[in-house]
PDB file of C-alpha atoms in Angstrom:
ATOM      1  CA  UNK M 239      73.076 169.117 155.400  1.00 55.00           C
ATOM      2  CA  UNK M 240      75.640 167.460 157.646  1.00 60.00           C
ATOM      3  CA  UNK M 241      73.588 164.257 157.822  1.00 84.00           C
ATOM      4  CA  UNK M 242      72.786 164.182 154.107  1.00 92.00           C
ATOM      5  CA  UNK M 243      76.264 164.825 152.699  1.00 94.00           C
ATOM      6  CA  UNK M 244      77.753 161.443 153.735  1.00 94.00           C
ATOM      7  CA  UNK M 245      74.737 159.712 152.152  1.00 95.00           C
ATOM      8  CA  UNK M 246      75.189 161.704 148.965  1.00 96.00           C
ATOM      9  CA  UNK M 247      78.860 160.741 148.920  1.00 96.00           C
ATOM     10  CA  UNK M 248      78.089 157.048 149.423  1.00 94.00           C
ATOM     11  CA  UNK M 249      75.828 157.252 146.400  1.00 96.00           C
ATOM     12  CA  UNK M 250      78.027 159.360 144.125  1.00 97.00           C
ATOM     13  CA  UNK M 251      81.242 157.488 144.957  1.00 95.00           C
ATOM     14  CA  UNK M 252      79.617 154.200 143.974  1.00 94.00           C
ATOM     15  CA  UNK M 253      78.160 155.696 140.821  1.00 96.00           C
ATOM     16  CA  UNK M 254      81.607 157.040 139.814  1.00 95.00           C
ATOM     17  CA  UNK M 255      83.723 154.204 141.178  1.00 93.00           C
ATOM     18  CA  UNK M 256      86.053 156.393 143.251  1.00 94.00           C
ATOM     19  CA  UNK M 257      85.795 158.366 146.478  1.00 95.00           C
ATOM     20  CA  UNK M 258      87.490 161.475 145.048  1.00 94.00           C
ATOM     21  CA  UNK M 259      85.332 161.665 141.924  1.00 95.00           C
ATOM     22  CA  UNK M 260      82.301 160.978 144.107  1.00 96.00           C
ATOM     23  CA  UNK M 261      83.111 163.985 146.277  1.00 95.00           C
ATOM     24  CA  UNK M 262      83.577 166.195 143.217  1.00 95.00           C
ATOM     25  CA  UNK M 263      80.116 165.139 142.032  1.00 97.00           C
ATOM     26  CA  UNK M 264      78.647 165.905 145.468  1.00 96.00           C
ATOM     27  CA  UNK M 265      80.165 169.388 145.456  1.00 94.00           C
ATOM     28  CA  UNK M 266      78.862 170.071 141.947  1.00 96.00           C
ATOM     29  CA  UNK M 267      75.409 168.799 142.908  1.00 97.00           C
ATOM     30  CA  UNK M 268      75.259 170.980 146.019  1.00 95.00           C
ATOM     31  CA  UNK M 269      76.232 174.038 143.996  1.00 94.00           C
ATOM     32  CA  UNK M 270      73.456 173.266 141.516  1.00 95.00           C
ATOM     33  CA  UNK M 271      71.028 172.845 144.406  1.00 94.00           C
ATOM     34  CA  UNK M 272      71.960 176.242 145.860  1.00 92.00           C
ATOM     35  CA  UNK M 273      71.413 177.909 142.495  1.00 93.00           C
ATOM     36  CA  UNK M 274      68.098 176.133 141.906  1.00 90.00           C
ATOM     37  CA  UNK M 275      66.643 176.384 145.417  1.00 87.00           C
ATOM     38  CA  UNK M 276      65.273 179.971 145.213  1.00 81.00           C
ATOM     39  CA  UNK M 277      63.174 178.956 142.189  1.00 84.00           C
ATOM     40  CA  UNK M 278      62.019 175.635 143.582  1.00 81.00           C
ATOM     41  CA  UNK M 279      59.513 176.668 146.215  1.00 79.00           C
ATOM     42  CA  UNK M 280      58.449 174.464 149.124  1.00 81.00           C
ATOM     43  CA  UNK M 281      59.986 170.992 149.040  1.00 85.00           C
ATOM     44  CA  UNK M 282      57.983 168.049 150.377  1.00 86.00           C
ATOM     45  CA  UNK M 283      61.063 165.811 150.288  1.00 90.00           C
ATOM     46  CA  UNK M 284      64.297 167.874 150.383  1.00 91.00           C
ATOM     47  CA  UNK M 285      66.533 164.800 150.626  1.00 93.00           C
ATOM     48  CA  UNK M 286      64.912 163.154 147.628  1.00 94.00           C
ATOM     49  CA  UNK M 287      65.271 166.412 145.703  1.00 94.00           C
ATOM     50  CA  UNK M 288      68.985 166.541 146.507  1.00 95.00           C
ATOM     51  CA  UNK M 289      69.451 162.924 145.478  1.00 96.00           C
ATOM     52  CA  UNK M 290      67.741 163.594 142.152  1.00 96.00           C
ATOM     53  CA  UNK M 291      70.180 166.444 141.487  1.00 96.00           C
ATOM     54  CA  UNK M 292      73.109 164.255 142.583  1.00 97.00           C
ATOM     55  CA  UNK M 293      71.894 161.423 140.341  1.00 97.00           C
ATOM     56  CA  UNK M 294      71.701 163.672 137.284  1.00 97.00           C
ATOM     57  CA  UNK M 295      75.071 165.231 138.114  1.00 97.00           C
ATOM     58  CA  UNK M 296      76.605 161.758 138.372  1.00 96.00           C
ATOM     59  CA  UNK M 297      75.182 160.802 134.981  1.00 96.00           C
ATOM     60  CA  UNK M 298      76.614 163.999 133.469  1.00 96.00           C
ATOM     61  CA  UNK M 299      79.996 163.149 134.983  1.00 94.00           C
ATOM     62  CA  UNK M 300      79.911 159.606 133.577  1.00 94.00           C
ATOM     63  CA  UNK M 301      78.994 160.904 130.114  1.00 93.00           C
ATOM     64  CA  UNK M 302      81.882 163.375 130.176  1.00 91.00           C
ATOM     65  CA  UNK M 303      84.283 160.706 131.330  1.00 87.00           C
ATOM     66  CA  UNK M 304      83.139 158.347 128.572  1.00 85.00           C
ATOM     67  CA  UNK M 305      83.782 161.047 125.962  1.00 80.00           C
ATOM     68  CA  UNK M 306      87.187 162.006 127.334  1.00 65.00           C
ATOM     69  CA  UNK M 307      90.241 160.442 125.676  1.00 56.00           C
ATOM     70  CA  UNK M 308      92.222 158.128 127.923  1.00 44.00           C
ATOM     71  CA  UNK M 309      95.639 159.723 128.422  1.00 43.00           C
ATOM     72  CA  UNK M 310      98.237 157.250 129.602  1.00 39.00           C
ATOM     73  CA  UNK M 311     101.994 157.566 129.688  1.00 42.00           C
ATOM     74  CA  UNK M 312     104.878 155.617 131.143  1.00 41.00           C
ATOM     75  CA  UNK M 313     104.176 157.063 134.583  1.00 43.00           C
ATOM     76  CA  UNK M 314     100.417 156.416 134.652  1.00 40.00           C
ATOM     77  CA  UNK M 315      98.766 154.124 137.172  1.00 34.00           C
ATOM     78  CA  UNK M 316      97.442 150.843 135.851  1.00 37.00           C
ATOM     79  CA  UNK M 317      93.689 151.184 136.273  1.00 34.00           C
ATOM     80  CA  UNK M 318      92.557 147.807 137.557  1.00 32.00           C
ATOM     81  CA  UNK M 319      89.178 146.199 138.082  1.00 33.00           C
ATOM     82  CA  UNK M 320      87.968 145.764 141.620  1.00 34.00           C
ATOM     83  CA  UNK M 321      89.030 142.458 143.194  1.00 35.00           C
ATOM     84  CA  UNK M 322      86.318 139.856 143.314  1.00 36.00           C
ATOM     85  CA  UNK M 323      85.120 138.313 146.567  1.00 34.00           C
ATOM     86  CA  UNK M 324      84.856 134.557 147.190  1.00 34.00           C
ATOM     87  CA  UNK M 325      82.440 134.977 150.095  1.00 35.00           C
ATOM     88  CA  UNK M 326      79.040 134.048 148.666  1.00 31.00           C
ATOM     89  CA  UNK M 327      77.294 135.724 151.591  1.00 32.00           C
ATOM     90  CA  UNK M 328      79.077 139.050 151.196  1.00 40.00           C
ATOM     91  CA  UNK M 329      76.955 142.125 151.915  1.00 51.00           C
ATOM     92  CA  UNK M 330      76.153 144.580 149.148  1.00 64.00           C
ATOM     93  CA  UNK M 331      76.842 147.399 151.582  1.00 62.00           C
ATOM     94  CA  UNK M 332      80.452 146.192 151.876  1.00 59.00           C
ATOM     95  CA  UNK M 333      80.992 145.953 148.125  1.00 76.00           C
ATOM     96  CA  UNK M 334      83.934 148.032 146.930  1.00 81.00           C
ATOM     97  CA  UNK M 335      83.269 151.179 144.935  1.00 87.00           C
ATOM     98  CA  UNK M 336      84.738 149.782 141.737  1.00 82.00           C
ATOM     99  CA  UNK M 337      82.645 146.636 141.814  1.00 87.00           C
ATOM    100  CA  UNK M 338      79.512 148.732 141.337  1.00 91.00           C
ATOM    101  CA  UNK M 339      81.022 150.008 138.077  1.00 90.00           C
ATOM    102  CA  UNK M 340      80.394 146.570 136.555  1.00 90.00           C
ATOM    103  CA  UNK M 341      76.661 147.272 136.623  1.00 94.00           C
ATOM    104  CA  UNK M 342      74.752 149.374 134.036  1.00 94.00           C
ATOM    105  CA  UNK M 343      73.942 152.797 135.438  1.00 95.00           C
ATOM    106  CA  UNK M 344      70.251 152.193 136.262  1.00 96.00           C
ATOM    107  CA  UNK M 345      71.019 148.876 137.965  1.00 96.00           C
ATOM    108  CA  UNK M 346      73.889 150.508 139.815  1.00 96.00           C
ATOM    109  CA  UNK M 347      71.721 153.396 140.941  1.00 96.00           C
ATOM    110  CA  UNK M 348      68.835 151.147 142.034  1.00 96.00           C
ATOM    111  CA  UNK M 349      71.045 148.836 144.107  1.00 95.00           C
ATOM    112  CA  UNK M 350      72.902 151.699 145.781  1.00 96.00           C
ATOM    113  CA  UNK M 351      69.745 153.640 146.618  1.00 96.00           C
ATOM    114  CA  UNK M 352      67.769 150.627 147.849  1.00 95.00           C
ATOM    115  CA  UNK M 353      70.333 148.292 149.400  1.00 93.00           C
ATOM    116  CA  UNK M 354      73.084 150.677 150.509  1.00 93.00           C
ATOM    117  CA  UNK M 355      71.077 153.761 151.454  1.00 94.00           C
ATOM    118  CA  UNK M 356      67.688 152.256 152.295  1.00 94.00           C
ATOM    119  CA  UNK M 357      65.449 154.222 149.935  1.00 96.00           C
ATOM    120  CA  UNK M 358      62.054 152.813 149.012  1.00 96.00           C
ATOM    121  CA  UNK M 359      61.364 151.553 145.502  1.00 96.00           C
ATOM    122  CA  UNK M 360      59.106 154.565 144.973  1.00 96.00           C
ATOM    123  CA  UNK M 361      61.981 156.878 145.938  1.00 97.00           C
ATOM    124  CA  UNK M 362      64.364 154.983 143.638  1.00 96.00           C
ATOM    125  CA  UNK M 363      61.980 155.598 140.743  1.00 96.00           C
ATOM    126  CA  UNK M 364      61.574 159.263 141.638  1.00 96.00           C
ATOM    127  CA  UNK M 365      65.315 159.903 141.955  1.00 96.00           C
ATOM    128  CA  UNK M 366      66.295 158.075 138.765  1.00 96.00           C
ATOM    129  CA  UNK M 367      63.320 159.194 136.682  1.00 95.00           C
ATOM    130  CA  UNK M 368      62.428 155.566 135.874  1.00 95.00           C
ATOM    131  CA  UNK M 369      59.044 153.916 136.317  1.00 96.00           C
ATOM    132  CA  UNK M 370      58.605 151.779 139.427  1.00 96.00           C
ATOM    133  CA  UNK M 371      58.477 148.690 137.238  1.00 96.00           C
ATOM    134  CA  UNK M 372      61.761 149.619 135.544  1.00 96.00           C
ATOM    135  CA  UNK M 373      63.369 150.466 138.887  1.00 96.00           C
ATOM    136  CA  UNK M 374      62.247 147.134 140.363  1.00 96.00           C
ATOM    137  CA  UNK M 375      63.593 145.224 137.361  1.00 96.00           C
ATOM    138  CA  UNK M 376      66.914 147.102 137.519  1.00 96.00           C
ATOM    139  CA  UNK M 377      67.188 146.377 141.248  1.00 96.00           C
ATOM    140  CA  UNK M 378      66.614 142.652 140.763  1.00 96.00           C
ATOM    141  CA  UNK M 379      69.043 142.423 137.863  1.00 96.00           C
ATOM    142  CA  UNK M 380      71.669 144.429 139.728  1.00 95.00           C
ATOM    143  CA  UNK M 381      71.404 142.223 142.801  1.00 94.00           C
ATOM    144  CA  UNK M 382      71.722 139.110 140.653  1.00 95.00           C
ATOM    145  CA  UNK M 383      74.816 140.446 138.898  1.00 93.00           C
ATOM    146  CA  UNK M 384      76.509 141.392 142.175  1.00 91.00           C
ATOM    147  CA  UNK M 385      75.913 137.855 143.468  1.00 89.00           C
ATOM    148  CA  UNK M 386      77.499 136.509 140.290  1.00 91.00           C
ATOM    149  CA  UNK M 387      80.499 138.788 140.745  1.00 86.00           C
ATOM    150  CA  UNK M 388      80.864 137.589 144.341  1.00 82.00           C
ATOM    151  CA  UNK M 389      81.138 133.979 143.106  1.00 85.00           C
ATOM    152  CA  UNK M 390      83.721 134.782 140.446  1.00 79.00           C
ATOM    153  CA  UNK M 391      87.400 133.996 141.202  1.00 74.00           C
ATOM    154  CA  UNK M 392      89.221 136.856 142.840  1.00 61.00           C
ATOM    155  CA  UNK M 393      91.302 138.942 140.449  1.00 57.00           C
ATOM    156  CA  UNK M 394      93.673 140.612 142.848  1.00 54.00           C
ATOM    157  CA  UNK M 395      96.069 142.597 140.709  1.00 56.00           C
ATOM    158  CA  UNK M 396      98.129 145.206 142.481  1.00 57.00           C
ATOM    159  CA  UNK M 397      98.264 148.760 141.161  1.00 62.00           C
ATOM    160  CA  UNK M 398     101.595 149.664 139.614  1.00 68.00           C
ATOM    161  CA  UNK M 399     103.460 152.939 139.955  1.00 81.00           C
ATOM    162  CA  UNK M 400     106.453 153.967 137.915  1.00 86.00           C
ATOM    163  CA  UNK M 401     109.650 154.410 139.888  1.00 88.00           C
ATOM    164  CA  UNK M 402     109.484 158.173 139.306  1.00 91.00           C
ATOM    165  CA  UNK M 403     105.881 158.481 140.514  1.00 92.00           C
ATOM    166  CA  UNK M 404     106.577 156.277 143.525  1.00 92.00           C
ATOM    167  CA  UNK M 405     109.569 158.462 144.442  1.00 93.00           C
ATOM    168  CA  UNK M 406     107.504 161.664 144.196  1.00 95.00           C
ATOM    169  CA  UNK M 407     104.734 160.290 146.391  1.00 96.00           C
ATOM    170  CA  UNK M 408     107.170 159.007 148.988  1.00 95.00           C
ATOM    171  CA  UNK M 409     109.028 162.334 149.010  1.00 96.00           C
ATOM    172  CA  UNK M 410     105.766 164.206 149.649  1.00 97.00           C
ATOM    173  CA  UNK M 411     104.747 161.857 152.474  1.00 97.00           C
ATOM    174  CA  UNK M 412     108.233 161.887 153.986  1.00 96.00           C
ATOM    175  CA  UNK M 413     107.958 165.661 154.334  1.00 96.00           C
ATOM    176  CA  UNK M 414     104.935 165.139 156.603  1.00 97.00           C
ATOM    177  CA  UNK M 415     106.656 162.348 158.548  1.00 95.00           C
ATOM    178  CA  UNK M 416     109.804 164.354 159.250  1.00 95.00           C
ATOM    179  CA  UNK M 417     108.151 167.754 159.588  1.00 95.00           C
ATOM    180  CA  UNK M 418     110.053 169.149 156.597  1.00 96.00           C
ATOM    181  CA  UNK M 419     107.181 171.202 155.217  1.00 95.00           C
ATOM    182  CA  UNK M 420     109.546 173.494 153.332  1.00 94.00           C
ATOM    183  CA  UNK M 421     110.351 170.463 151.179  1.00 95.00           C
ATOM    184  CA  UNK M 422     106.637 169.709 150.805  1.00 96.00           C
ATOM    185  CA  UNK M 423     105.832 173.273 149.727  1.00 94.00           C
ATOM    186  CA  UNK M 424     108.698 173.153 147.216  1.00 95.00           C
ATOM    187  CA  UNK M 425     106.876 170.329 145.445  1.00 96.00           C
ATOM    188  CA  UNK M 426     103.706 172.373 144.883  1.00 96.00           C
ATOM    189  CA  UNK M 427     102.781 173.807 141.507  1.00 95.00           C
ATOM    190  CA  UNK M 428     102.225 177.573 141.572  1.00 94.00           C
ATOM    191  CA  UNK M 429      98.517 177.061 140.851  1.00 94.00           C
ATOM    192  CA  UNK M 430      98.056 173.980 143.046  1.00 95.00           C
ATOM    193  CA  UNK M 431      94.421 173.291 143.971  1.00 95.00           C
ATOM    194  CA  UNK M 432      93.735 172.416 147.592  1.00 95.00           C
ATOM    195  CA  UNK M 433      90.405 170.945 148.642  1.00 95.00           C
ATOM    196  CA  UNK M 434      89.921 170.387 152.376  1.00 95.00           C
ATOM    197  CA  UNK M 435      86.785 168.450 151.598  1.00 95.00           C
ATOM    198  CA  UNK M 436      83.506 169.745 153.051  1.00 89.00           C
ATOM    199  CA  UNK M 437      85.378 172.687 154.591  1.00 91.00           C
ATOM    200  CA  UNK M 438      87.276 174.941 152.167  1.00 90.00           C
ATOM    201  CA  UNK M 439      88.953 175.219 148.806  1.00 92.00           C
ATOM    202  CA  UNK M 440      92.147 177.114 148.048  1.00 92.00           C
ATOM    203  CA  UNK M 441      94.295 177.649 144.989  1.00 93.00           C
ATOM    204  CA  UNK M 442      97.946 178.599 144.756  1.00 92.00           C
ATOM    205  CA  UNK M 443     100.978 178.130 147.006  1.00 88.00           C
ATOM    206  CA  UNK M 444     100.251 181.177 149.143  1.00 85.00           C
ATOM    207  CA  UNK M 445      96.601 180.293 149.662  1.00 84.00           C
ATOM    208  CA  UNK M 446      97.575 176.878 151.010  1.00 81.00           C
ATOM    209  CA  UNK M 447     100.011 178.188 153.601  1.00 79.00           C
ATOM    210  CA  UNK M 448      97.694 177.801 156.608  1.00 84.00           C
ATOM    211  CA  UNK M 449      96.845 174.248 155.570  1.00 92.00           C
ATOM    212  CA  UNK M 450     100.443 173.068 155.786  1.00 94.00           C
ATOM    213  CA  UNK M 451     101.106 175.111 158.924  1.00 92.00           C
ATOM    214  CA  UNK M 452      98.250 173.274 160.674  1.00 93.00           C
ATOM    215  CA  UNK M 453      99.796 169.913 159.811  1.00 95.00           C
ATOM    216  CA  UNK M 454     103.228 171.123 160.888  1.00 94.00           C
ATOM    217  CA  UNK M 455     101.824 171.951 164.336  1.00 94.00           C
ATOM    218  CA  UNK M 456      99.871 168.696 164.725  1.00 93.00           C
ATOM    219  CA  UNK M 457     101.451 165.742 166.526  1.00 92.00           C
ATOM    220  CA  UNK M 458      98.581 163.253 166.518  1.00 95.00           C
ATOM    221  CA  UNK M 459      98.901 162.045 162.913  1.00 96.00           C
ATOM    222  CA  UNK M 460     101.011 159.269 161.421  1.00 96.00           C
ATOM    223  CA  UNK M 461     101.475 158.914 157.668  1.00 96.00           C
ATOM    224  CA  UNK M 462     102.032 156.291 154.999  1.00 96.00           C
ATOM    225  CA  UNK M 463     102.230 156.341 151.205  1.00 95.00           C
ATOM    226  CA  UNK M 464      99.533 154.459 149.356  1.00 94.00           C
ATOM    227  CA  UNK M 465      97.023 154.209 146.541  1.00 94.00           C
ATOM    228  CA  UNK M 466      93.289 154.805 146.978  1.00 95.00           C
ATOM    229  CA  UNK M 467      90.945 153.766 144.166  1.00 92.00           C
ATOM    230  CA  UNK M 468      93.903 153.817 141.783  1.00 88.00           C
ATOM    231  CA  UNK M 469      95.099 157.299 142.799  1.00 92.00           C
ATOM    232  CA  UNK M 470      98.267 158.252 144.630  1.00 95.00           C
ATOM    233  CA  UNK M 471      97.477 159.160 148.222  1.00 97.00           C
ATOM    234  CA  UNK M 472      98.827 159.839 151.675  1.00 97.00           C
ATOM    235  CA  UNK M 473      97.180 157.547 154.224  1.00 97.00           C
ATOM    236  CA  UNK M 474      96.692 159.180 157.627  1.00 97.00           C
ATOM    237  CA  UNK M 475      96.428 157.428 161.004  1.00 97.00           C
ATOM    238  CA  UNK M 476      95.267 158.905 164.301  1.00 97.00           C
ATOM    239  CA  UNK M 477      97.843 158.009 166.969  1.00 95.00           C
ATOM    240  CA  UNK M 478      95.184 158.452 169.639  1.00 95.00           C
ATOM    241  CA  UNK M 479      92.933 155.857 168.018  1.00 96.00           C
ATOM    242  CA  UNK M 480      94.850 153.281 165.972  1.00 94.00           C
ATOM    243  CA  UNK M 481      98.045 152.839 163.961  1.00 92.00           C
ATOM    244  CA  UNK M 482      96.502 149.833 162.212  1.00 92.00           C
ATOM    245  CA  UNK M 483      93.288 151.350 160.904  1.00 94.00           C
ATOM    246  CA  UNK M 484      93.582 154.514 158.770  1.00 96.00           C
ATOM    247  CA  UNK M 485      91.553 157.519 159.887  1.00 97.00           C
ATOM    248  CA  UNK M 486      91.348 159.141 156.440  1.00 98.00           C
ATOM    249  CA  UNK M 487      93.334 159.770 153.286  1.00 98.00           C
ATOM    250  CA  UNK M 488      94.655 162.647 151.189  1.00 98.00           C
ATOM    251  CA  UNK M 489      94.529 162.113 147.409  1.00 97.00           C
ATOM    252  CA  UNK M 490      97.450 163.767 145.603  1.00 97.00           C
ATOM    253  CA  UNK M 491      97.717 164.444 141.868  1.00 96.00           C
ATOM    254  CA  UNK M 492     101.049 165.110 140.183  1.00 96.00           C
ATOM    255  CA  UNK M 493     102.002 166.710 136.891  1.00 94.00           C
ATOM    256  CA  UNK M 494     105.617 165.796 136.387  1.00 92.00           C
ATOM    257  CA  UNK M 495     107.483 166.702 139.574  1.00 93.00           C
ATOM    258  CA  UNK M 496     104.793 169.087 140.845  1.00 96.00           C
ATOM    259  CA  UNK M 497     101.754 168.503 143.027  1.00 96.00           C
ATOM    260  CA  UNK M 498      98.830 170.029 141.135  1.00 96.00           C
ATOM    261  CA  UNK M 499      95.914 169.066 143.371  1.00 96.00           C
ATOM    262  CA  UNK M 500      95.247 167.838 146.897  1.00 97.00           C
ATOM    263  CA  UNK M 501      91.956 166.362 148.146  1.00 97.00           C
ATOM    264  CA  UNK M 502      92.159 166.082 151.936  1.00 98.00           C
ATOM    265  CA  UNK M 503      89.364 164.055 153.589  1.00 98.00           C
ATOM    266  CA  UNK M 504      90.190 165.031 157.186  1.00 97.00           C
ATOM    267  CA  UNK M 505      86.668 166.395 157.691  1.00 96.00           C
ATOM    268  CA  UNK M 506      84.978 163.904 155.381  1.00 95.00           C
ATOM    269  CA  UNK M 507      85.984 160.550 156.789  1.00 95.00           C
ATOM    270  CA  UNK M 508      82.845 158.973 155.416  1.00 94.00           C
ATOM    271  CA  UNK M 509      84.850 158.709 152.186  1.00 96.00           C
ATOM    272  CA  UNK M 510      86.752 155.728 153.651  1.00 95.00           C
ATOM    273  CA  UNK M 511      83.671 153.591 153.108  1.00 92.00           C
ATOM    274  CA  UNK M 512      84.209 151.090 150.292  1.00 90.00           C
ATOM    275  CA  UNK M 513      87.556 152.353 148.985  1.00 93.00           C
ATOM    276  CA  UNK M 514      90.263 150.120 147.521  1.00 90.00           C
ATOM    277  CA  UNK M 515      93.357 150.851 149.610  1.00 92.00           C
ATOM    278  CA  UNK M 516      96.907 149.669 148.921  1.00 90.00           C
ATOM    279  CA  UNK M 517      99.882 150.654 151.075  1.00 91.00           C
ATOM    280  CA  UNK M 518     103.235 150.936 149.328  1.00 88.00           C
ATOM    281  CA  UNK M 519     105.112 149.955 152.477  1.00 77.00           C
ATOM    282  CA  UNK M 520     102.638 148.551 155.045  1.00 62.00           C
ATOM    283  CA  UNK M 521     105.308 148.180 157.738  1.00 58.00           C
ATOM    284  CA  UNK M 522     106.460 151.810 157.520  1.00 60.00           C
ATOM    285  CA  UNK M 523     104.283 154.551 158.966  1.00 66.00           C
ATOM    286  CA  UNK M 524     105.259 157.398 161.230  1.00 66.00           C
TER     287      UNK M 524
END
């Protein structure tokens, strides 16, 4: 499972357009697989079976998201399209997560499975439930559209945070920088959800105590405030490796002044692949 999970995330994140939503889809798909497995019998292709479940779970997620009302207020992030790329020879594997969202779902799925993950056309058809002819057509059309996007002028708009949201994010990150974890804990909602991705899930202030204690004892990390795929995040650097290249990120969701959910990718660094990352203050990290 350890080898398959990063592949599943690469697929689901590109289907959903964000690393965090992609990981939620992966977790839902794995739960469905565990429930279904006892009834499935012998599997000739376990990885293909998992991808089929992940594909269907991703489609369910996209349908739910399409039906959900868009709730924006004065403190909401501006959701922006992925920047274009002027390099006509750019690789599909390096395409940002959000760029894939400009493709219809079958084209998106075919390109990701074939060109990013290396599945055969037969496997693409099996996973998506399409005929081989339809999968081949979707693949060709998707490739053509991505080349067109690569030739389009770059639209590099920066995400915008309200002053209040920016202040909350910076206050949370500053608690990690200075070691003031009492201040960090004071920001948590009583029912805060903590997801140490691929490792454990906790809910509530008390349940998350060990998580913050571990960070309080660690000296190897440096922190910066930023935005990942349009979501507020703490960007984490490994002092023993590089203070220029982030090691991973922690997505943080706020409701008013309270932190209501934390997605920490410490043990799922594969999620860095393809994200849109913006640092609020690139020169300040400690």
